Every structure is written in C-alpha cells, then in structure tokens.
Short mmCIF file of C-alpha atoms in Angstrom, two decimals:
data_model
loop_
_atom_site.label_atom_id
_atom_site.label_comp_id
_atom_site.label_asym_id
_atom_site.label_seq_id
_atom_site.Cartn_x
_atom_site.Cartn_y
_atom_site.Cartn_z
CA MET A 1 -104.89 -32.66 -14.08
CA VAL A 2 -104.77 -34.47 -17.43
CA ASN A 3 -107.57 -37.00 -17.81
CA GLU A 4 -107.00 -40.47 -19.23
CA ALA A 5 -108.67 -39.71 -22.58
CA THR A 6 -106.45 -36.68 -23.18
CA ASP A 7 -103.40 -38.68 -22.16
CA LYS A 8 -104.23 -41.56 -24.53
CA ARG A 9 -104.85 -39.12 -27.38
CA SER A 10 -101.47 -37.48 -26.72
CA VAL A 11 -99.72 -40.85 -26.63
CA ILE A 12 -101.26 -41.80 -29.99
CA MET A 13 -100.32 -38.46 -31.54
CA ALA A 14 -96.74 -38.76 -30.29
CA ALA A 15 -96.53 -42.25 -31.75
CA ALA A 16 -97.94 -41.00 -35.05
CA ILE A 17 -95.35 -38.22 -35.23
CA LYS A 18 -92.55 -40.71 -34.71
CA THR A 19 -93.96 -43.20 -37.22
CA PHE A 20 -94.76 -40.59 -39.88
CA ALA A 21 -91.23 -39.19 -39.52
CA GLN A 22 -89.68 -42.62 -39.97
CA LYS A 23 -91.91 -44.17 -42.63
CA GLY A 24 -93.67 -41.21 -44.21
CA TYR A 25 -97.41 -40.63 -44.22
CA HIS A 26 -98.15 -42.99 -47.10
CA GLY A 27 -95.84 -45.69 -45.77
CA THR A 28 -97.46 -45.69 -42.33
CA ARG A 29 -100.39 -47.92 -41.38
CA VAL A 30 -102.69 -47.28 -38.45
CA SER A 31 -101.48 -50.58 -37.00
CA ASP A 32 -97.92 -49.17 -37.02
CA ILE A 33 -99.07 -46.20 -34.96
CA ALA A 34 -100.99 -48.41 -32.53
CA LYS A 35 -97.94 -50.62 -32.06
CA GLU A 36 -95.67 -47.63 -31.43
CA ALA A 37 -98.19 -46.19 -28.96
CA GLY A 38 -98.62 -49.51 -27.19
CA VAL A 39 -102.40 -49.42 -27.56
CA ALA A 40 -105.01 -51.60 -29.22
CA TYR A 41 -105.55 -50.98 -32.94
CA GLY A 42 -109.19 -50.01 -32.41
CA LEU A 43 -108.31 -47.39 -29.81
CA VAL A 44 -106.70 -45.21 -32.49
CA TYR A 45 -110.08 -45.07 -34.28
CA HIS A 46 -111.77 -44.17 -31.00
CA TYR A 47 -109.91 -40.85 -31.02
CA PHE A 48 -109.37 -40.31 -34.76
CA GLU A 49 -111.58 -41.18 -37.71
CA ASN A 50 -108.64 -42.14 -39.90
CA LYS A 51 -104.96 -41.55 -40.57
CA GLU A 52 -105.62 -38.25 -42.36
CA GLN A 53 -107.52 -36.79 -39.41
CA LEU A 54 -104.65 -37.84 -37.18
CA LEU A 55 -102.15 -35.96 -39.35
CA ASN A 56 -104.44 -32.92 -39.46
CA SER A 57 -104.69 -32.98 -35.67
CA ILE A 58 -100.91 -33.07 -35.36
CA PHE A 59 -100.69 -29.98 -37.55
CA HIS A 60 -103.55 -28.01 -35.96
CA ASP A 61 -102.62 -28.74 -32.33
CA ASN A 62 -98.94 -27.93 -32.78
CA TRP A 63 -99.48 -24.99 -35.11
CA GLN A 64 -101.69 -23.29 -32.53
CA VAL A 65 -98.88 -23.59 -29.97
CA PHE A 66 -96.42 -22.32 -32.56
CA LEU A 67 -98.59 -19.30 -33.42
CA ARG A 68 -99.02 -18.33 -29.77
CA ALA A 69 -95.25 -18.43 -29.27
CA LEU A 70 -94.71 -16.45 -32.47
CA GLN A 71 -97.19 -13.80 -31.40
CA GLN A 72 -95.52 -13.56 -28.01
CA ILE A 73 -92.11 -12.99 -29.58
CA CYS A 74 -93.21 -10.66 -32.37
CA LEU A 75 -96.00 -8.62 -30.82
CA LEU A 76 -95.99 -8.87 -27.02
CA GLU A 77 -92.32 -8.78 -26.07
CA LYS A 78 -91.04 -5.31 -25.23
CA HIS A 79 -87.57 -5.95 -26.64
CA PRO A 80 -86.10 -3.82 -29.42
CA PHE A 81 -86.84 -4.93 -32.99
CA GLN A 82 -83.40 -6.44 -33.58
CA GLU A 83 -83.69 -8.57 -30.47
CA ARG A 84 -87.17 -9.78 -31.42
CA VAL A 85 -85.89 -10.87 -34.84
CA GLN A 86 -83.04 -12.74 -33.15
CA ASN A 87 -85.51 -14.37 -30.74
CA LEU A 88 -87.78 -15.35 -33.63
CA VAL A 89 -84.95 -17.05 -35.51
CA GLY A 90 -83.73 -18.71 -32.34
CA PHE A 91 -87.18 -20.03 -31.46
CA LEU A 92 -87.71 -21.62 -34.87
CA LEU A 93 -84.31 -23.29 -35.01
CA ASP A 94 -84.60 -24.42 -31.39
CA THR A 95 -87.92 -26.06 -32.28
CA TYR A 96 -86.02 -28.32 -34.66
CA GLU A 97 -83.36 -28.98 -32.03
CA HIS A 98 -85.98 -30.05 -29.47
CA ASN A 99 -88.30 -32.00 -31.77
CA PRO A 100 -86.82 -32.81 -35.19
CA GLU A 101 -89.40 -35.54 -35.85
CA LEU A 102 -92.30 -33.11 -35.43
CA LEU A 103 -90.65 -30.57 -37.75
CA LYS A 104 -90.04 -33.27 -40.33
CA VAL A 105 -93.71 -34.27 -40.29
CA LEU A 106 -94.94 -30.67 -40.48
CA ILE A 107 -92.59 -29.74 -43.32
CA VAL A 108 -92.55 -32.91 -45.42
CA GLU A 109 -96.01 -34.37 -44.83
CA VAL A 110 -98.09 -31.21 -44.37
CA THR A 111 -96.75 -27.97 -45.85
CA ARG A 112 -95.14 -29.68 -48.86
CA SER A 113 -98.18 -31.71 -49.81
CA ASN A 114 -101.39 -31.05 -51.72
CA ARG A 115 -103.20 -32.08 -48.57
CA PHE A 116 -102.17 -28.77 -47.00
CA GLN A 117 -104.41 -26.65 -49.22
CA GLU A 118 -107.20 -29.20 -49.33
CA THR A 119 -107.69 -29.20 -45.56
CA GLY A 120 -108.02 -25.44 -45.27
CA SER A 121 -104.82 -25.22 -43.23
CA LEU A 122 -103.41 -22.56 -45.52
CA GLN A 123 -105.16 -19.79 -43.59
CA MET A 124 -103.44 -20.87 -40.38
CA PHE A 125 -100.14 -20.78 -42.24
CA ARG A 126 -100.86 -17.22 -43.41
CA GLU A 127 -101.31 -16.14 -39.80
CA ALA A 128 -97.61 -16.74 -39.18
CA PHE A 129 -96.63 -14.43 -42.04
CA ASP A 130 -99.19 -11.83 -40.91
CA THR A 131 -97.74 -11.87 -37.40
CA VAL A 132 -94.18 -11.29 -38.59
CA ALA A 133 -95.36 -8.61 -41.04
CA LYS A 134 -97.15 -6.82 -38.21
CA MET A 135 -93.93 -6.85 -36.15
CA ILE A 136 -92.03 -5.31 -39.06
CA ARG A 137 -94.70 -2.63 -39.61
CA ARG A 138 -94.51 -1.64 -35.96
CA ALA A 139 -90.73 -1.41 -36.24
CA GLN A 140 -91.14 0.77 -39.32
CA LYS A 141 -93.42 3.11 -37.41
CA SER A 142 -90.98 3.30 -34.50
CA GLY A 143 -88.09 4.06 -36.85
CA GLU A 144 -86.27 0.76 -36.11
CA ALA A 145 -86.92 -0.75 -39.54
CA ARG A 146 -86.62 0.66 -43.03
CA LYS A 147 -89.85 2.09 -44.41
CA ASP A 148 -89.02 1.61 -48.08
CA ILE A 149 -89.41 -2.21 -47.96
CA ASP A 150 -92.83 -3.86 -47.94
CA ALA A 151 -93.39 -5.46 -44.54
CA ARG A 152 -95.32 -8.46 -45.84
CA LEU A 153 -92.71 -9.19 -48.49
CA SER A 154 -90.02 -8.96 -45.81
CA ALA A 155 -91.94 -11.43 -43.67
CA PHE A 156 -92.02 -13.91 -46.56
CA VAL A 157 -88.28 -13.46 -47.13
CA LEU A 158 -87.40 -13.92 -43.46
CA LEU A 159 -89.62 -16.93 -42.82
CA GLY A 160 -88.74 -18.36 -46.22
CA CYS A 161 -85.05 -18.23 -45.37
CA ILE A 162 -85.66 -20.06 -42.09
CA ASP A 163 -87.94 -22.58 -43.80
CA THR A 164 -85.28 -23.37 -46.41
CA VAL A 165 -82.68 -24.05 -43.73
CA LEU A 166 -85.08 -26.23 -41.72
CA SER A 167 -86.20 -28.10 -44.84
CA ALA A 168 -82.61 -28.87 -45.77
CA MET A 169 -82.01 -30.19 -42.27
CA VAL A 170 -85.08 -32.40 -42.03
CA VAL A 171 -84.62 -34.03 -45.44
CA GLY A 172 -80.93 -34.56 -44.81
CA VAL A 173 -79.45 -32.59 -47.69
CA SER A 174 -77.56 -30.13 -45.48
CA THR A 175 -74.35 -30.73 -43.61
CA PHE A 176 -75.52 -28.67 -40.65
CA GLY A 177 -75.39 -30.41 -37.33
CA HIS A 178 -76.55 -29.51 -33.83
CA LYS A 179 -73.25 -27.79 -33.17
CA ASP A 180 -73.92 -25.38 -36.05
CA THR A 181 -77.25 -24.15 -34.71
CA GLU A 182 -75.90 -21.05 -32.97
CA GLN A 183 -74.00 -20.04 -36.09
CA LEU A 184 -77.13 -20.57 -38.18
CA LYS A 185 -79.18 -18.38 -35.85
CA LEU A 186 -76.59 -15.62 -36.08
CA ALA A 187 -76.27 -15.88 -39.86
CA ILE A 188 -80.02 -15.76 -40.53
CA ALA A 189 -80.68 -12.96 -38.03
CA ASN A 190 -77.80 -10.88 -39.38
CA TYR A 191 -78.96 -11.49 -42.95
CA ALA A 192 -82.47 -10.28 -42.13
CA LEU A 193 -81.43 -7.37 -39.97
CA GLY A 194 -78.84 -6.21 -42.48
CA GLY A 195 -81.63 -5.55 -44.94
CA LEU A 196 -84.34 -4.42 -42.57
CA THR A 197 -82.70 -2.27 -39.92
CA ALA A 198 -83.06 1.47 -40.40
CA ARG A 199 -79.83 3.38 -40.89
CA PRO A 200 -79.14 6.66 -39.04
#
C-alpha cells in the first residue's frame, strides 16, 4: 500500500514533468509545479530541496525503471537475438508513445544539458550502453551476430539511432506521428539487424 508521503512525492514529480515539458526547466518556477500538483508551495520543499533536486529525482527514479526493463529485454529474455533487438526498439519508441512529456524532459532538460555530467548521472547513462553491448557480445558468441564489429560501438550506433529519432519527435522537428510508430520500429530494427546479423 502506498503511503501518503510517497503519493504526495509522486504527485509533485508528475506535476514537475508536465511543467518542465511545457515551460522548460529554466522557465519553470517551483510555484508553477505546486499549482499544477494542487499542493501548497512549501510542500514541494518538504520533499525536494530545490528545483534541481526535483529534476535529478525525475531522472534517477525513471532511469532506474528504464534500466531494469532494458536489462530484462537484452539479458534475461530467452528470445533469439533478432527478436530482442526488435523488442528493444519497440520498448523505447513505446515509451515515447505512453509518456511523451517524460521523454521530452529526459532528453531536452537532462541528457542535452551540462547539468547531466555535473550531477554524476553519466555513469547511469553508460549502463544502458553496457547492457546493449553485453547483449550483442552474447549474440556474437552464439553465432547470431557478426563477430567482426565491435559490440560497444554497435550499441552506441543502435541507441544513437533511436535517440536521434526520439529527439526529433520531442523537439517537434520531425513529421512522424503516432501512426508512424510501427513503421519506425521496423525501420530501425531492420537497419540495426541488417548490419549486425551473422550471415550463413
């Protein structure tokens, strides 16, 4: 059962995600978040020291969930390599479909800012690449993936491709809509697998 403190914290974080996505980190005041959350201004400071800690909490809490899901897909699922790559691409694009505001905050306000390196979050980011690289190495050992391509480099290429598509979507420079998501999943997965899959 969720206690009241946890619930209030979650409400404030959800309000912060929405406000950061709409106004940007620098354009958002703590009073804006309190108003969106429907709580007293001082209550935000009861749970978070300041606006920066609130943004860091949004990243850390959600990135931990993301990493667990990524590890499940890449390392724990018993599916063939090609299917795991397809599931990985699908998961990341579906995350945008389900929560575009969260993705916008993570991409625009965290990973694209100097704040990202200053908070020590870079190591958590590296874990995602390490997880995908480990999946590729295992596929190389099983003969499902080419052995002449560096696994870590391939992980950067694959995740970088997905990141570029998501970034274009969240900042509004792409023409992709929700109806295009399935085609995007197929295109990215086929692009990756075309270069990675071992040939007979």
